[in-house]
C-alpha positions as semicolon CSV with decimal commas, in nm:
position;residue;x (nm);y (nm);z (nm)
1;X;8,297;9,531;8,361
2;X;7,971;9,453;8,541
3;X;7,899;9,426;8,911
4;X;7,981;9,057;8,917
5;X;8,320;9,140;8,771
6;X;8,381;9,401;9,038
7;X;8,293;9,149;9,306
8;X;8,565;8,914;9,183
9;X;8,812;9,203;9,176
10;X;8,724;9,288;9,535
11;X;8,832;8,941;9,649
12;X;9,124;8,875;9,413
13;X;9,292;9,208;9,345
14;X;9,513;9,175;9,651
15;X;9,678;8,866;9,504
16;X;9,722;9,027;9,162
17;X;9,889;9,329;9,318
18;X;10,121;9,109;9,515
19;X;10,231;8,928;9,199
20;X;10,308;9,267;9,049
21;X;10,495;9,363;9,364
22;X;10,709;9,052;9,325
23;X;10,779;9,149;8,965
24;X;10,881;9,493;9,092
25;X;11,128;9,326;9,329
26;X;11,255;9,103;9,047
27;X;11,167;8,787;9,238
28;X;10,951;8,608;8,984
29;X;11,207;8,642;8,708
30;X;11,486;8,521;8,936
31;X;11,296;8,214;9,049
32;X;11,300;8,092;9,406
33;X;11,468;7,766;9,307
34;X;11,794;7,941;9,221
35;X;12,088;7,874;9,452
36;X;12,185;8,131;9,713
37;X;12,538;8,132;9,850
38;X;12,528;8,425;10,090
39;X;12,330;8,459;10,411
40;X;12,110;8,756;10,497
41;X;12,312;9,074;10,526
42;X;12,114;9,195;10,826
43;X;12,380;9,429;10,956
44;X;12,325;9,669;10,666
45;X;11,964;9,754;10,747
46;X;11,796;9,939;11,030
47;X;11,529;9,674;11,085
48;X;11,660;9,325;11,142
49;X;11,424;9,039;11,050
50;X;11,348;8,750;11,278
51;X;11,560;8,436;11,256
52;X;11,508;8,249;10,932
53;X;11,414;7,935;11,121
54;X;11,129;8,117;11,294
55;X;11,003;8,273;10,970
56;X;11,028;7,935;10,800
57;X;10,812;7,784;11,074
58;X;10,559;8,068;11,050
59;X;10,531;8,065;10,670
60;X;10,512;7,823;10,380
61;X;10,853;7,922;10,243
62;X;11,183;7,737;10,274
63;X;11,497;7,895;10,415
64;X;11,642;7,932;10,065
65;X;11,324;8,100;9,942
66;X;11,327;8,337;10,236
67;X;11,686;8,435;10,158
68;X;11,595;8,529;9,802
69;X;11,279;8,709;9,910
70;X;11,478;8,908;10,163
71;X;11,739;9,002;9,905
72;X;11,470;9,147;9,679
73;X;11,294;9,316;9,970
74;X;11,617;9,475;10,089
75;X;11,707;9,597;9,740
76;X;11,378;9,784;9,716
77;X;11,359;9,879;10,085
78;X;11,713;9,932;10,221
79;X;11,579;10,039;10,561
80;X;11,415;9,698;10,607
81;X;11,062;9,837;10,628
82;X;10,801;9,978;10,389
83;X;10,595;10,281;10,485
84;X;10,254;10,373;10,351
85;X;10,385;10,632;10,105
86;X;10,606;10,369;9,942
87;X;10,303;10,140;9,909
88;X;10,112;10,419;9,738
89;X;10,398;10,496;9,502
90;X;10,432;10,131;9,400
91;X;10,063;10,081;9,325
92;X;10,032;10,413;9,143
93;X;10,272;10,266;8,887
94;X;10,035;9,976;8,823
95;X;9,725;10,195;8,788
96;X;9,842;10,520;8,626
97;X;9,500;10,577;8,471
98;X;9,331;10,589;8,812
99;X;9,385;10,690;9,171
100;X;9,506;10,397;9,382
101;X;9,581;10,606;9,693
102;X;9,284;10,497;9,903
103;X;9,304;10,130;9,812
104;X;9,678;10,127;9,882
105;X;9,597;10,278;10,223
106;X;9,353;9,995;10,302
107;X;9,598;9,735;10,174
108;X;9,884;9,878;10,377
109;X;9,674;9,868;10,694
110;X;9,598;9,501;10,631
111;X;9,970;9,422;10,618
112;X;10,064;9,650;10,906
113;X;9,924;9,408;11,160
114;X;10,080;9,577;11,463
115;X;9,970;9,923;11,339
116;X;10,310;10,088;11,383
117;X;10,306;10,264;11,046
118;X;10,552;10,028;10,876
119;X;10,546;9,688;10,703
120;X;10,849;9,484;10,800
121;X;10,996;9,186;10,619
122;X;10,814;8,962;10,868
123;X;10,480;9,130;10,789
124;X;10,554;9,097;10,418
125;X;10,637;8,727;10,442
126;X;10,338;8,635;10,657
127;X;10,097;8,809;10,420
128;X;10,269;8,675;10,110
129;X;10,263;8,321;10,246
130;X;9,888;8,337;10,294
131;X;9,808;8,505;9,963
132;X;10,023;8,280;9,747
133;X;10,039;7,950;9,934
134;X;9,766;7,961;10,194
135;X;9,449;7,757;10,193
136;X;9,131;7,903;10,049
137;X;9,007;7,969;10,402
138;X;9,330;8,148;10,496
139;X;9,310;8,370;10,188
140;X;8,946;8,454;10,253
141;X;9,021;8,529;10,619
142;X;9,290;8,770;10,502
143;X;9,054;8,933;10,252
144;X;8,786;8,970;10,520
145;X;9,037;9,145;10,744
146;X;9,112;9,387;10,461
147;X;8,744;9,478;10,417
148;X;8,675;9,493;10,791
149;X;8,826;9,840;10,808
150;X;8,772;9,907;11,179
151;X;8,857;9,546;11,277
152;X;8,542;9,485;11,481
153;X;8,471;9,146;11,323
154;X;8,199;9,266;11,083
155;X;8,182;9,418;10,736
156;X;7,927;9,699;10,721
157;X;7,775;9,856;10,412
158;X;7,975;10,170;10,479
159;X;8,302;9,975;10,491
160;X;8,223;9,783;10,175
161;X;8,124;10,105;10,001
162;X;8,458;10,260;10,095
163;X;8,637;9,957;9,948
164;X;8,429;9,961;9,630
165;X;8,483;10,332;9,576
166;X;8,856;10,280;9,625
167;X;8,860;10,001;9,365
168;X;8,648;10,211;9,129
169;X;8,889;10,505;9,166
170;X;9,188;10,278;9,114
171;X;9,053;10,117;8,796
172;X;8,983;10,461;8,649
173;X;8,865;10,454;8,290
174;X;9,001;10,109;8,205
175;X;8,665;9,935;8,258
176;X;8,442;9,860;7,963
177;X;8,168;9,953;7,950
178;X;8,243;10,251;8,171
179;X;8,082;10,206;8,512
180;X;7,815;10,449;8,623
181;X;7,874;10,672;8,924
182;X;7,635;10,468;9,139
183;X;7,802;10,136;9,046
184;X;7,992;10,101;9,379
185;X;7,671;10,146;9,580
186;X;7,487;9,901;9,354
187;X;7,764;9,651;9,409
188;X;7,739;9,689;9,786
189;X;7,366;9,611;9,772
190;X;7,436;9,303;9,557
191;X;7,716;9,200;9,792
192;X;7,490;9,218;10,097
193;X;7,201;9,041;9,927
194;X;7,431;8,745;9,866
195;X;7,635;8,746;10,186
196;X;7,420;8,890;10,465
197;X;7,236;8,564;10,528
198;X;7,044;8,671;10,837
199;X;6,973;9,023;10,703
200;X;7,108;9,200;11,011
201;X;7,292;9,464;10,810
202;X;7,646;9,329;10,860
203;X;7,850;9,044;10,712
204;X;8,035;8,813;10,951
205;X;8,349;8,615;10,870
206;X;8,143;8,296;10,846
207;X;7,894;8,452;10,605
208;X;8,177;8,595;10,394
209;X;8,369;8,267;10,367
210;X;8,056;8,059;10,301
211;X;7,941;8,288;10,019
212;X;8,285;8,306;9,856
213;X;8,332;7,930;9,871
214;X;8,005;7,884;9,687
215;X;8,119;8,118;9,408
216;X;8,283;7,900;9,142
217;X;8,441;8,198;8,967
218;X;8,615;8,314;9,283
219;X;8,735;7,964;9,370
220;X;8,864;7,901;9,018
221;X;9,046;8,232;9,006
222;X;9,209;8,172;9,344
223;X;9,349;7,843;9,220
224;X;9,520;8,022;8,933
225;X;9,743;8,206;9,179
226;X;9,856;7,900;9,372
227;X;10,233;7,852;9,368
228;X;10,300;8,159;9,156
229;X;10,652;8,149;9,293
């Protein structure tokens, strides 16, 4: 896998992992069009989700879809929330040949929007709605937030290097040809040459979205994940 391939992974791997997470919950196999007779059994969990009507208004899922999603979420997370360690355990199953700990940490922080150390069903649904059914701009905004580690509105070379190293560690030895040790840093330089339009050493949200939208490979790959469920 060359640097261009790693660049696509950096933008799209979140969506791939979410599809795998849905498979883990058994939601893709069940199909969201299946009928649901029972309502949410909210009394059995510690964290109670917001009213379905509110979540329906805030997401691109129907009430019936939300019921099925919640059933799968509750089966895997009886407490009603997911902590960071659970995130790491889930993704370690998908990348046993590498170390996904750091990337799972970054991904968890992107979903934990209120920074309370837990991802609730509401957090899960809002992120899932964007990644699977959001517009291209919404997905790219979400990806930018993931890479903007300190949430100051800019992606620095140091932040992008941390992300690239995390992806490199997660992929392990499954890349061919095997990437050299300096591949993450080379990728960061390539990334900034393409996206840092005014050469000020940081990438803004506008620069990030504009560059991604001009990349046909990224746009084509994003379309493949539309309406996965």
